mmCIF file of C-alpha atoms in Angstrom:
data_model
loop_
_atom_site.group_PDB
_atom_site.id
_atom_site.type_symbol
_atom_site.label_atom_id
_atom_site.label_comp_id
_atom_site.label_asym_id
_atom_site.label_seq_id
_atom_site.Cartn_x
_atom_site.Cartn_y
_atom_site.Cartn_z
ATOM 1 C CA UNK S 1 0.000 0.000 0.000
ATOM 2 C CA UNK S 2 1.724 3.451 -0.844
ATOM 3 C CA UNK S 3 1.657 6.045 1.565
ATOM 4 C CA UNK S 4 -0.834 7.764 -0.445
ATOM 5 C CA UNK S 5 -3.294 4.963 -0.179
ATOM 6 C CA UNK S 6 -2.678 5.383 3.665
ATOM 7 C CA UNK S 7 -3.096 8.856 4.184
ATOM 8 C CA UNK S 8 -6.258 8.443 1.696
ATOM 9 C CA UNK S 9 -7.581 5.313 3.846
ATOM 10 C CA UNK S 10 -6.799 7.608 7.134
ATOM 11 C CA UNK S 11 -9.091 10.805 5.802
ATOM 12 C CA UNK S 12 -11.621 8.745 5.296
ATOM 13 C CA UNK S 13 -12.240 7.353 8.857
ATOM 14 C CA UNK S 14 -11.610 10.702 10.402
ATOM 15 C CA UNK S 15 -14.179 12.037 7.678
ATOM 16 C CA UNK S 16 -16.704 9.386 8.748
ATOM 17 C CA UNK S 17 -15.824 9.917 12.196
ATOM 18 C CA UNK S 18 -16.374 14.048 11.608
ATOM 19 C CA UNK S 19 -19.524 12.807 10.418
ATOM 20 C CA UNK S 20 -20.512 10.511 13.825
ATOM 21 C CA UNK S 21 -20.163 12.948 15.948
ATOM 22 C CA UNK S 22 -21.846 16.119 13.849
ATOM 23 C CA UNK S 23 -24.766 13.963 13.722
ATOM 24 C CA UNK S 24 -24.241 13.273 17.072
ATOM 25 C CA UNK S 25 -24.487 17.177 17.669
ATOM 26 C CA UNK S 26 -27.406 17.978 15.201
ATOM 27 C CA UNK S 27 -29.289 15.247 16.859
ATOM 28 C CA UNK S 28 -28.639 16.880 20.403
ATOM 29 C CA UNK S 29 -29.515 20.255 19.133
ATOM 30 C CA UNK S 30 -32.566 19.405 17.629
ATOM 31 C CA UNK S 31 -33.531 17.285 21.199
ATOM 32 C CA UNK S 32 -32.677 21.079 23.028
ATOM 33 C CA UNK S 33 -34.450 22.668 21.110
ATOM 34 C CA UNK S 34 -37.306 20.239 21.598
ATOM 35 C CA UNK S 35 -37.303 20.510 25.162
ATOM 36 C CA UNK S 36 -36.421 24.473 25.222
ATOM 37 C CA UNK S 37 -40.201 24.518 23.594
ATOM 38 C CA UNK S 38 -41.339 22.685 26.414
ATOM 39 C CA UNK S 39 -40.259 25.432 28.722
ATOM 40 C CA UNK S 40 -41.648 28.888 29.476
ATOM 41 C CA UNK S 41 -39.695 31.344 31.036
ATOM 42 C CA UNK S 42 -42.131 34.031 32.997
ATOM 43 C CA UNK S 43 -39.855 36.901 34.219
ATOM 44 C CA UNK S 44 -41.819 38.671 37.473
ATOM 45 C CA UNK S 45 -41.296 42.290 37.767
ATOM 46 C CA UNK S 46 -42.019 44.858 39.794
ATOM 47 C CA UNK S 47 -40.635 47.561 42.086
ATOM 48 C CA UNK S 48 -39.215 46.444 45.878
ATOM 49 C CA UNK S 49 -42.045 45.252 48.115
ATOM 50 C CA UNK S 50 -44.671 44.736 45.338
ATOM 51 C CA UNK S 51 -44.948 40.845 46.703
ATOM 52 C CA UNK S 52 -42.858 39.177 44.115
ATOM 53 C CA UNK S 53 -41.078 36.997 46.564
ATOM 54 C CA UNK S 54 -44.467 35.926 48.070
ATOM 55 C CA UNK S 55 -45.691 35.178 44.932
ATOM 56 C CA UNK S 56 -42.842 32.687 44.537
ATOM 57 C CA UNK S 57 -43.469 31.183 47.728
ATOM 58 C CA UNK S 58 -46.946 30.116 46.595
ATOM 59 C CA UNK S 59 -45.884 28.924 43.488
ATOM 60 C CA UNK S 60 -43.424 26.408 45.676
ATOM 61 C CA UNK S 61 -46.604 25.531 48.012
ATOM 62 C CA UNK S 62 -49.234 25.457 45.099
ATOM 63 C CA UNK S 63 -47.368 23.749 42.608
ATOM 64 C CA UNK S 64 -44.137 22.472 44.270
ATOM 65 C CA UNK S 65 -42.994 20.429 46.890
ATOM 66 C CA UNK S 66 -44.172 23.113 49.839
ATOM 67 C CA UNK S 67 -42.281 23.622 52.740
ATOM 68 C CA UNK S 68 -41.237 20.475 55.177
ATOM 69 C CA UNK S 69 -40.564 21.401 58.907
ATOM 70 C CA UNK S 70 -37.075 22.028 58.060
ATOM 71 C CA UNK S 71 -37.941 24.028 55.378
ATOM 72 C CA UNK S 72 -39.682 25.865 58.162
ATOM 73 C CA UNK S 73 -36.988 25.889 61.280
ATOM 74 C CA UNK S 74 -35.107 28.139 58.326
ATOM 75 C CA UNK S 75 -37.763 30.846 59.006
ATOM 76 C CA UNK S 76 -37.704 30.821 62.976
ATOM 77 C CA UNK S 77 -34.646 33.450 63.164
ATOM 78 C CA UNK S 78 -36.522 35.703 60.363
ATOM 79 C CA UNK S 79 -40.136 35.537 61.920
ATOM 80 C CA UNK S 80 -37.952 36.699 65.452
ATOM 81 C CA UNK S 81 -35.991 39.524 63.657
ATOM 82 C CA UNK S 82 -39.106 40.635 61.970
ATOM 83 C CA UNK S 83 -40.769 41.341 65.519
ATOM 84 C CA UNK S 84 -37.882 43.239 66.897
ATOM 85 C CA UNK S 85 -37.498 45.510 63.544
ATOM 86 C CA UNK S 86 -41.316 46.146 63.530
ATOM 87 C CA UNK S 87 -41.407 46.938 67.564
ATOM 88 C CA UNK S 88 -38.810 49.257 66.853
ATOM 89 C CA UNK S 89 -40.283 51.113 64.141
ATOM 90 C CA UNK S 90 -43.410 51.348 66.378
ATOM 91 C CA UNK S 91 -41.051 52.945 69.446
ATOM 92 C CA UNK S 92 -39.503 55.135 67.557
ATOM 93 C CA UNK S 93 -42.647 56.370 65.676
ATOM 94 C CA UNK S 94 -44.271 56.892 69.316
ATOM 95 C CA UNK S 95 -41.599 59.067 69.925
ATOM 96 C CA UNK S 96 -41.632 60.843 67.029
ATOM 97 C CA UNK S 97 -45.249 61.661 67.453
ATOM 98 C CA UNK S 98 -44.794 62.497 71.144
ATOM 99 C CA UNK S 99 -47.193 59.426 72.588
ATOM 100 C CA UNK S 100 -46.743 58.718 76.046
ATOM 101 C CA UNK S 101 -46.844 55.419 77.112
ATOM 102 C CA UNK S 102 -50.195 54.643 79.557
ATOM 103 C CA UNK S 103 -48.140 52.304 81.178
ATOM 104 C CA UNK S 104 -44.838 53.515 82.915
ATOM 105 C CA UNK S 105 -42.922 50.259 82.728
ATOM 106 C CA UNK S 106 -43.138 50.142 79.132
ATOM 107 C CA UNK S 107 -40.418 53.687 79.304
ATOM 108 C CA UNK S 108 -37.947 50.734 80.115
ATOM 109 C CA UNK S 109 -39.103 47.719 78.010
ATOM 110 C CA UNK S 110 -38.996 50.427 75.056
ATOM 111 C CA UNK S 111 -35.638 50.908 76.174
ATOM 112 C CA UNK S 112 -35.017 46.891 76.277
ATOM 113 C CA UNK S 113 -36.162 46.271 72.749
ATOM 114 C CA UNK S 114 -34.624 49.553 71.036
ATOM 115 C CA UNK S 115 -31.071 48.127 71.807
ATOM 116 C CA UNK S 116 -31.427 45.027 70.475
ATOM 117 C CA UNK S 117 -29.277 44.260 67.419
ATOM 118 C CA UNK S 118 -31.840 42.850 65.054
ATOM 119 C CA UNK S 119 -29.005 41.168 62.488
ATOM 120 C CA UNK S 120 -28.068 39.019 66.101
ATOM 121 C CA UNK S 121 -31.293 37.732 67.196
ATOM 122 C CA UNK S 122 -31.803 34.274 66.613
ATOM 123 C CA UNK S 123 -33.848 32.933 69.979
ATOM 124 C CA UNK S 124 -36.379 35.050 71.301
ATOM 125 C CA UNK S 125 -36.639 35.014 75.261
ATOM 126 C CA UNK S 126 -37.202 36.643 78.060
ATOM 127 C CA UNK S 127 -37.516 39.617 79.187
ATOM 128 C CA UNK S 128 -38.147 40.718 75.704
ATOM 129 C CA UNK S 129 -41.153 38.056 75.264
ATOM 130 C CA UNK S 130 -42.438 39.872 78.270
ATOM 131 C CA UNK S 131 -41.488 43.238 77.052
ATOM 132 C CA UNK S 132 -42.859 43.330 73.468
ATOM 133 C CA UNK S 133 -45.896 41.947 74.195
ATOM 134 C CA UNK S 134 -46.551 44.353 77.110
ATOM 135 C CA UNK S 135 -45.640 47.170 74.466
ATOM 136 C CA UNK S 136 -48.354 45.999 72.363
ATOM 137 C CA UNK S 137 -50.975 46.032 74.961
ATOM 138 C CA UNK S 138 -49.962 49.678 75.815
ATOM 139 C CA UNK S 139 -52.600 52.272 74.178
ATOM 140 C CA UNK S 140 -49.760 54.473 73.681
ATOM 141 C CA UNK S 141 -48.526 52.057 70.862
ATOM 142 C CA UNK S 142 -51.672 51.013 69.400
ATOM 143 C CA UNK S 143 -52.375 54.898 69.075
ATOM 144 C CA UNK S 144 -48.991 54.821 66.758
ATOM 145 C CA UNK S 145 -50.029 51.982 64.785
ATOM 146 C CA UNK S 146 -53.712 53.757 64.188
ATOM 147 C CA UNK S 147 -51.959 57.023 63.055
ATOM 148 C CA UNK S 148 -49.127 55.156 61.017
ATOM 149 C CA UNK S 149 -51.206 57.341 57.936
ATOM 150 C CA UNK S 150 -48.949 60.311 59.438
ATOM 151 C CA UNK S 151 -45.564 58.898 59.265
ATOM 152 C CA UNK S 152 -43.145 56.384 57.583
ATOM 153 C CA UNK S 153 -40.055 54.728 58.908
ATOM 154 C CA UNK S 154 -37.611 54.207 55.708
ATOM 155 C CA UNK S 155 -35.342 51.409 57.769
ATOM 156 C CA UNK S 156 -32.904 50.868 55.510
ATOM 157 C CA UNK S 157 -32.418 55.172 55.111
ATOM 158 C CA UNK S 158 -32.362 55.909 59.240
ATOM 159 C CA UNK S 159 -34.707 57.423 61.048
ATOM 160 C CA UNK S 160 -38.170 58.806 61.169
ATOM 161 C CA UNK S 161 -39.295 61.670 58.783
ATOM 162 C CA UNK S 162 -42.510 63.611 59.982
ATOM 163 C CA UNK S 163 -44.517 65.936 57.520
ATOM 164 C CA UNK S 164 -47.323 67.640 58.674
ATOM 165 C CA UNK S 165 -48.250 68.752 54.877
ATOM 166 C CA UNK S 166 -47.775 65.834 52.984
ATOM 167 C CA UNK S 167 -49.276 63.341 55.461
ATOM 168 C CA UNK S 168 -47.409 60.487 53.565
ATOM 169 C CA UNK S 169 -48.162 56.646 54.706
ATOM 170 C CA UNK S 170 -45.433 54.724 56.489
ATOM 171 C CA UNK S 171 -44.311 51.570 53.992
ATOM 172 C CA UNK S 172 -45.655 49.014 56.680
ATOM 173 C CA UNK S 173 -45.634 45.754 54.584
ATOM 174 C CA UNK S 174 -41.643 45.398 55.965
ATOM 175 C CA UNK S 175 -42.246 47.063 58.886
ATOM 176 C CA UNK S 176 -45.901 47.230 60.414
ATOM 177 C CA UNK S 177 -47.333 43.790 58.687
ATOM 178 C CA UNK S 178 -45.483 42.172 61.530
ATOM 179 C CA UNK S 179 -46.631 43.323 64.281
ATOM 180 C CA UNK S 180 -50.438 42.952 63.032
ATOM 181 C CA UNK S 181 -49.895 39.323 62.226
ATOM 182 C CA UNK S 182 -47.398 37.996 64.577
ATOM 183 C CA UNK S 183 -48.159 39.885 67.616
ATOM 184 C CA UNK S 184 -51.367 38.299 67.882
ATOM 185 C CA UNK S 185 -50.338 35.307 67.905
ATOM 186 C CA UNK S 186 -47.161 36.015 70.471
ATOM 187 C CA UNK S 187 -47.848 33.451 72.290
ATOM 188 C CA UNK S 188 -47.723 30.609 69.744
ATOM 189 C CA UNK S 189 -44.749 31.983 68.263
ATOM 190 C CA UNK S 190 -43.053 32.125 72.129
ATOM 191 C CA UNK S 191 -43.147 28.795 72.884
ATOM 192 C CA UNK S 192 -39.534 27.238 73.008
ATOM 193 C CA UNK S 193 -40.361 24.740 70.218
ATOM 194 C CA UNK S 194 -41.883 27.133 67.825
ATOM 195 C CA UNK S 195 -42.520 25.941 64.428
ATOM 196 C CA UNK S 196 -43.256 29.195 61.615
ATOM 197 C CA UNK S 197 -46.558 28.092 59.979
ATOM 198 C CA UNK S 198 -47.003 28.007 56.162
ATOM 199 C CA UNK S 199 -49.062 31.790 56.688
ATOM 200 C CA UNK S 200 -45.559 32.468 58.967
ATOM 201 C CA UNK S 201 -43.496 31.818 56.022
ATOM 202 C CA UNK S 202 -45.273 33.832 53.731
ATOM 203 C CA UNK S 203 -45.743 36.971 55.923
ATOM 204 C CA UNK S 204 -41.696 37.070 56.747
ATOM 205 C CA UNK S 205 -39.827 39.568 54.891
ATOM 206 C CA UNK S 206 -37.150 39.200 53.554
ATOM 207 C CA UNK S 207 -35.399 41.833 50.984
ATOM 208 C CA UNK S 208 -34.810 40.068 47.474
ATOM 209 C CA UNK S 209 -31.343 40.925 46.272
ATOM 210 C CA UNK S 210 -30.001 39.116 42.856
ATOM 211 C CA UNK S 211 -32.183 36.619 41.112
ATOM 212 C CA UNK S 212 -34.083 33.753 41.960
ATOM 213 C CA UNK S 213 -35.523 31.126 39.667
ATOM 214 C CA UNK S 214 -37.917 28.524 40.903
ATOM 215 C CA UNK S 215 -39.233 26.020 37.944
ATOM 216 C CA UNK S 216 -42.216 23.775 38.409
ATOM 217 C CA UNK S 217 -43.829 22.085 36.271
ATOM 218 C CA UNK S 218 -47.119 21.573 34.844
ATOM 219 C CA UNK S 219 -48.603 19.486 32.524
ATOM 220 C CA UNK S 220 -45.156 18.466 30.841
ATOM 221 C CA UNK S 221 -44.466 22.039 30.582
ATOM 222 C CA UNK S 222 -41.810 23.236 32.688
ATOM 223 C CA UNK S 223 -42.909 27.185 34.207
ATOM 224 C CA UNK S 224 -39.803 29.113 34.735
ATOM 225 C CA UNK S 225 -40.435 31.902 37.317
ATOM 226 C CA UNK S 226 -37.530 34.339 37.799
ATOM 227 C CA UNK S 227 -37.989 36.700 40.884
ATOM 228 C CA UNK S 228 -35.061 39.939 40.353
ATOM 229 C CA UNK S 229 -34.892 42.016 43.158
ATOM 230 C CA UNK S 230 -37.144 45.118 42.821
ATOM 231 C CA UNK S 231 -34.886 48.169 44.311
ATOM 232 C CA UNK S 232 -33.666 50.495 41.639
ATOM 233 C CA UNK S 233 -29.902 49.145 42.866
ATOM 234 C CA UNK S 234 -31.189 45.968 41.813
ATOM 235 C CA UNK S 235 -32.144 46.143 38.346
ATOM 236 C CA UNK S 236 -28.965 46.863 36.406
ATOM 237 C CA UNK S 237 -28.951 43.029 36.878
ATOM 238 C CA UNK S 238 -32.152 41.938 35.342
ATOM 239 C CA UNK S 239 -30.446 42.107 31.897
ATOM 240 C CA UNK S 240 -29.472 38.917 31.348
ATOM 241 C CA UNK S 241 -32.414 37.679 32.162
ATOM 242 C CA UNK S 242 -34.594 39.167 28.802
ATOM 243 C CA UNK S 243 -33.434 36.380 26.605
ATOM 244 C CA UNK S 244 -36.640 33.802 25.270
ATOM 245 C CA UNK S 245 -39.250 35.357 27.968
ATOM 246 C CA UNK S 246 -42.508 34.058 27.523
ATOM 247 C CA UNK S 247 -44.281 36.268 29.712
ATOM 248 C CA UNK S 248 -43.920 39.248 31.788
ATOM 249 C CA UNK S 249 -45.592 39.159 35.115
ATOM 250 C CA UNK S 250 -45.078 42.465 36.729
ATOM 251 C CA UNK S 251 -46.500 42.914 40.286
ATOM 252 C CA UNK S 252 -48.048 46.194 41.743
ATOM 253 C CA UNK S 253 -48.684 46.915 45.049
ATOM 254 C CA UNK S 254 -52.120 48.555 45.446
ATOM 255 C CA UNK S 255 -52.219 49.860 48.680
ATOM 256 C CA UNK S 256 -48.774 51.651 47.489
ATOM 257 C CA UNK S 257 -50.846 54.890 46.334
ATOM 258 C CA UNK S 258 -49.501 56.714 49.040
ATOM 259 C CA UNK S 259 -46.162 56.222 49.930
ATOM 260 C CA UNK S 260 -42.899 57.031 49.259
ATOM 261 C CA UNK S 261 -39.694 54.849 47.630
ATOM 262 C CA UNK S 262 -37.340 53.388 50.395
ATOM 263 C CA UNK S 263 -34.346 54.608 47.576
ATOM 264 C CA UNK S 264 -35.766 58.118 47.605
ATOM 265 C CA UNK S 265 -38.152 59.797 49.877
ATOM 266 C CA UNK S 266 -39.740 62.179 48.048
ATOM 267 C CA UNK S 267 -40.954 59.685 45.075
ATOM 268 C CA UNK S 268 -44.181 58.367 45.276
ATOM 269 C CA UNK S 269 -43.872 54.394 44.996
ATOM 270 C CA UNK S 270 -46.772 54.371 42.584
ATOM 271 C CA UNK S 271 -45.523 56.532 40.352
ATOM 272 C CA UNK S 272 -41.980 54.550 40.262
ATOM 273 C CA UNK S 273 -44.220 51.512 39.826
ATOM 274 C CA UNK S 274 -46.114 53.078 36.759
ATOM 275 C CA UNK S 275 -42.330 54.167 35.311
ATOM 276 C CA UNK S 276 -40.869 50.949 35.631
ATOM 277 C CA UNK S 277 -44.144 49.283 34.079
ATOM 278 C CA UNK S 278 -44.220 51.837 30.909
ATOM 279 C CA UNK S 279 -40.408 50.646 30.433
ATOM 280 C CA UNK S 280 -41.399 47.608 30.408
ATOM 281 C CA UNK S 281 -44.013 47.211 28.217
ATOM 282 C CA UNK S 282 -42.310 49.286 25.738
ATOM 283 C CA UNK S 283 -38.710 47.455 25.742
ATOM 284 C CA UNK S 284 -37.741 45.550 22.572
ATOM 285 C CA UNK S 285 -36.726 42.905 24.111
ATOM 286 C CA UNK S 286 -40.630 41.919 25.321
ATOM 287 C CA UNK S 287 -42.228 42.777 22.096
ATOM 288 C CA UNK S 288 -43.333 39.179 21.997
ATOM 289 C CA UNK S 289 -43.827 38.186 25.311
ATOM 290 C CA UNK S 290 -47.321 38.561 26.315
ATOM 291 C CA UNK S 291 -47.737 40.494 29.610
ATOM 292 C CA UNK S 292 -50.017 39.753 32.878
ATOM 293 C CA UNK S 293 -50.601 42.828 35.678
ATOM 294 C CA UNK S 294 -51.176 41.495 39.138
ATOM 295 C CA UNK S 295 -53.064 44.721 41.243
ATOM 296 C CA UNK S 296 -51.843 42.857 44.159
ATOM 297 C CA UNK S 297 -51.881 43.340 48.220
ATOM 298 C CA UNK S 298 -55.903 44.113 47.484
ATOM 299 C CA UNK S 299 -56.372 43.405 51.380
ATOM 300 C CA UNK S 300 -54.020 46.683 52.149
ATOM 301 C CA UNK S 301 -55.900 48.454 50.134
ATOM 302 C CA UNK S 302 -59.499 48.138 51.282
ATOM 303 C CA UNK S 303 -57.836 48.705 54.784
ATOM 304 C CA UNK S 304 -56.084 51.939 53.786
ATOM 305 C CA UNK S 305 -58.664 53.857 51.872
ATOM 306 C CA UNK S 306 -60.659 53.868 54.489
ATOM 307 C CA UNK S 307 -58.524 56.740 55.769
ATOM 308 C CA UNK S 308 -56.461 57.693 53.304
ATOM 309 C CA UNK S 309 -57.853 59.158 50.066
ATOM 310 C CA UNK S 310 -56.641 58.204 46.742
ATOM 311 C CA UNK S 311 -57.579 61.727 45.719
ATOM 312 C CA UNK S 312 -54.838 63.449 47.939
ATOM 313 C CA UNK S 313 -52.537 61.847 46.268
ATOM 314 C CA UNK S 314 -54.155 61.470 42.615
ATOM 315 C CA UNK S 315 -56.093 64.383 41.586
ATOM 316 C CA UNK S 316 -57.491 62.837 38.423
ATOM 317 C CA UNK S 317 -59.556 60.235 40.504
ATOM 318 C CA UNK S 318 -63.040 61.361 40.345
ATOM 319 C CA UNK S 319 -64.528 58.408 42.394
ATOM 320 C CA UNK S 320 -66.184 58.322 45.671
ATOM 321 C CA UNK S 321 -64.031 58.132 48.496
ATOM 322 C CA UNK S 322 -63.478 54.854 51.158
ATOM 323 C CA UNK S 323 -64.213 52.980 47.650
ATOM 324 C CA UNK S 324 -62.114 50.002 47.242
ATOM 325 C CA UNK S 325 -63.536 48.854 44.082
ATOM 326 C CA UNK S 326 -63.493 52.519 42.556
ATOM 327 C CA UNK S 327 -59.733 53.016 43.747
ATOM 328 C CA UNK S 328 -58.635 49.686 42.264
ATOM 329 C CA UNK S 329 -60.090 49.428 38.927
ATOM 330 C CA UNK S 330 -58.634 53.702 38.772
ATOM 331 C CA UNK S 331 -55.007 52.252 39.726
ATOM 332 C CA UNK S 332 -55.715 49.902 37.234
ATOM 333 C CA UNK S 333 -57.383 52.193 34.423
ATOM 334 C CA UNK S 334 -53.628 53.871 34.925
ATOM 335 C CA UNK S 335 -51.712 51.064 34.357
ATOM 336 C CA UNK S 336 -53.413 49.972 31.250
ATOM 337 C CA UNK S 337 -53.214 53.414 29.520
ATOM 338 C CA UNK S 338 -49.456 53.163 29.419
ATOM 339 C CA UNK S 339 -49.679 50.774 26.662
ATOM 340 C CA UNK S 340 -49.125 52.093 23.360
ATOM 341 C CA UNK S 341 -50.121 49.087 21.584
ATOM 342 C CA UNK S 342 -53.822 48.795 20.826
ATOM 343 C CA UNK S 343 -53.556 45.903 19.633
ATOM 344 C CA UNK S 344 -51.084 44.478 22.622
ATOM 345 C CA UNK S 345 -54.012 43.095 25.557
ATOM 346 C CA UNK S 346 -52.817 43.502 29.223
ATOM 347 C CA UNK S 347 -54.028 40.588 31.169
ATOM 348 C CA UNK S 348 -54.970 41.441 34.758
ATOM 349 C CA UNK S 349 -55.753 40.152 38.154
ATOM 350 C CA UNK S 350 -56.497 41.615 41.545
ATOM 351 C CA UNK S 351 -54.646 39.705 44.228
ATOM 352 C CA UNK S 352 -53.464 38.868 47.603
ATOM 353 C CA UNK S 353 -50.430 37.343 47.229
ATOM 354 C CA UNK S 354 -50.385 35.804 50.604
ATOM 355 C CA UNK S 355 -53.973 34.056 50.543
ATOM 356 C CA UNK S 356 -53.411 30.594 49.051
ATOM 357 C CA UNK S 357 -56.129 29.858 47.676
ATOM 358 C CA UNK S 358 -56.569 33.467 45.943
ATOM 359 C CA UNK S 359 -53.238 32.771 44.002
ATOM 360 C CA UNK S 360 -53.879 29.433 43.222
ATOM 361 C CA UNK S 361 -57.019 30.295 41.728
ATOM 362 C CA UNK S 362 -55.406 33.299 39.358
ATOM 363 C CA UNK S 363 -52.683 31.584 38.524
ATOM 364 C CA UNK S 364 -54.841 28.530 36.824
ATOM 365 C CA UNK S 365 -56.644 31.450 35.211
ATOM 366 C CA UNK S 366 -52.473 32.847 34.230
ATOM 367 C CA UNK S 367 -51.590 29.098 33.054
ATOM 368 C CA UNK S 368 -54.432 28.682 30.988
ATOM 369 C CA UNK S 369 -53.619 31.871 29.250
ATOM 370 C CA UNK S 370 -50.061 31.631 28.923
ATOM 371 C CA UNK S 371 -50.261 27.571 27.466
ATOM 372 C CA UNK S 372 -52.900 29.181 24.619
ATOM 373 C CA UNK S 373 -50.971 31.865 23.931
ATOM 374 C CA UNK S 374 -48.315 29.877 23.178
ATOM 375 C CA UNK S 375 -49.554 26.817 21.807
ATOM 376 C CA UNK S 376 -47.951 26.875 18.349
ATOM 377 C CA UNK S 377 -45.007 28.265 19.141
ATOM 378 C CA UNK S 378 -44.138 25.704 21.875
ATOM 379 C CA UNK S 379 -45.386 22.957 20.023
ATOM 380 C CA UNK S 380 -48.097 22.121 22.668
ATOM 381 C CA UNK S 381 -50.727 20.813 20.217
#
């Protein structure tokens, strides 16, 4: 055999090997792309405290594997800290509005709980058991919480700001949901071998910063939620995250009408919500991704315009006043009129993204809507 032969005989093995394994690859391809069909990617938006990372949370109870009792134990430190940070806010806004306490031991169990490091608690004992929940049953506090319309306690910016002429909410879903919902139950949550309940675990706060994904699946279709945190520092990241979305689900918080951004406090919240949402809707990247509203945190809402007018705060609202219904389809009459496609439809839902059973009901009505949207395209037919 000459050595020509040989090479010849050589170039044709590694030619039918080439061959092997490019098939190899275009067969592997082809099964990716199969499956990347299979998969919708729904990117939730929204500015910070809007209840994206509850929303999560119900998808893992609704449609995951829930939360076990260690899954739990995980949220015993956080359900502590957010009592401490919450009685805090409440001592400080007492202060701030000049309530005395009714009952004179409560000058030194304010005292008690104010120097607590909140980042360091991780067991809560006495005397602060005894201490908080004696500075709950003090009028002097509960005449705080009733006037929290009057004043906001931006945490993460120090301090309390008082303004007599802009009567401005305090943000209470970190700070003031606590103490409603755990407080009354102080008791339960004092007993040495407390275990958070599933409500406990979707109350807690808990600040999102970066991204989250959580993927379920449904009906041989894999849902790929991705939670980005919702502070302005926050975004710059979200970029990477635009690729192959299916749908947008961008969360506002309706009882947010009337208070102020933790980044900057003279911006209303709603109005940052609105700007964010009008960016969105308009970006090139989502031209093709169909987008759902959620009005959520509807149970805020019919608390707070009871005493807070939406009017104050949006002139344009011409509805009656302590109107729930009137303030939320307004907030949502806003929203929608930010679209400058006619012929783009904005798929809404009121919510309350920590009542079970009202997400797991709107999001059948989302998955339904989302699976025939997309049935061509994914191949789902």
């Amino acid at each position: 055999m000459t050595l020509e032969s040989m090479m010849a005989c050589c170039l044709s093995e590694e030619a039918k090997e080439s061959k092997r394994i490019n098939a190899e690859i275009d067969k592997q391809l082809r099964r990716d792309k199969r499956d990347a069909r299979r998969e919708l990617k729904l990117l939730l938006l929204g500015t910070g405290e809007s209840g994206k990372s509850t929303f999560i949370k119900q998808m893992r109870i609704i449609h995951g594997t829930g939360y076990t009792d260690e899954d739990k134990r995980g949220f015993t430190k956080l359900v502590y800290q957010n009592i401490f940070t919450s009685m805090q806010s409440m001592i400080r806004a007492s202060e701030t509005l000049k309530i005395q306490y009714k009952y004179e031991q409560n000058k030194s169990n304010a005292l008690l709980v104010r120097e607590v490091d909140v980042e360091k608690v991780c067991s809560f004992e006495q005397p602060y058991i005894s201490a908080i929940k004696m500075l709950w049953t003090d009028p002097g506090i509960q005449e705080a919480y009733d006037r929290r319309l009057y004043f906001w306690d931006t945490h993460t910016i120090g301090g309390i700001c008082c303004h007599a002429s802009l009567s401005l909410s305090l943000s209470f879903l970190s700070l003031f949901l606590p103490i409603s919902s755990y407080l009354s139950d102080l008791d339960r949550i004092a007993e040495p071998n407390f275990l958070p309940t599933q409500q406990d675990v979707l109350r807690v706060r808990i600040p999102t910063t970066g991204i989250i994904e959580y993927p379920f699946d449904l009906q041989s279709i894999i849902f790929r939620m991705v939670d980005v945190g919702g502070q302005r520092s926050e975004r710059r990241k979200w970029i990477h995250c635009f690729e192959n979305v299916t749908s947008i689900m961008f969360l506002v918080a309706l009882s947010e009408y009337d208070q102020v951004l933790v980044e900057s406090d003279n911006e209303n919240r709603m109005e940052e919500s609105k700007a964010l949402f009008r960016t969105i809707i308009t970006y090139p990247w989502f031209q093709n991704s169909s987008v759902i509203l959620f009005l959520n945190k509807k149970d805020l809402l019919e608390e707070k315009i009871t005493y807070s007018h939406l009017v104050d705060y949006f002139p344009e609202f011409d509805g009656p006043q302590r109107d729930a219904q009137a303030g939320r389809e307004f907030i949502l009459k806003m929203f929608v009129d930010l679209n400058p496609d006619s012929d783009k439809i904005i798929y809404s839902h009121f919510t309350c993204a920590t009542d079970t059973e009202n997400i797991r009901f709107v999001f059948a009505a989302v998955k339904d809507t989302i699976l025939q949207l997309n049935l061509k395209e994914y191949n789902l037919v």
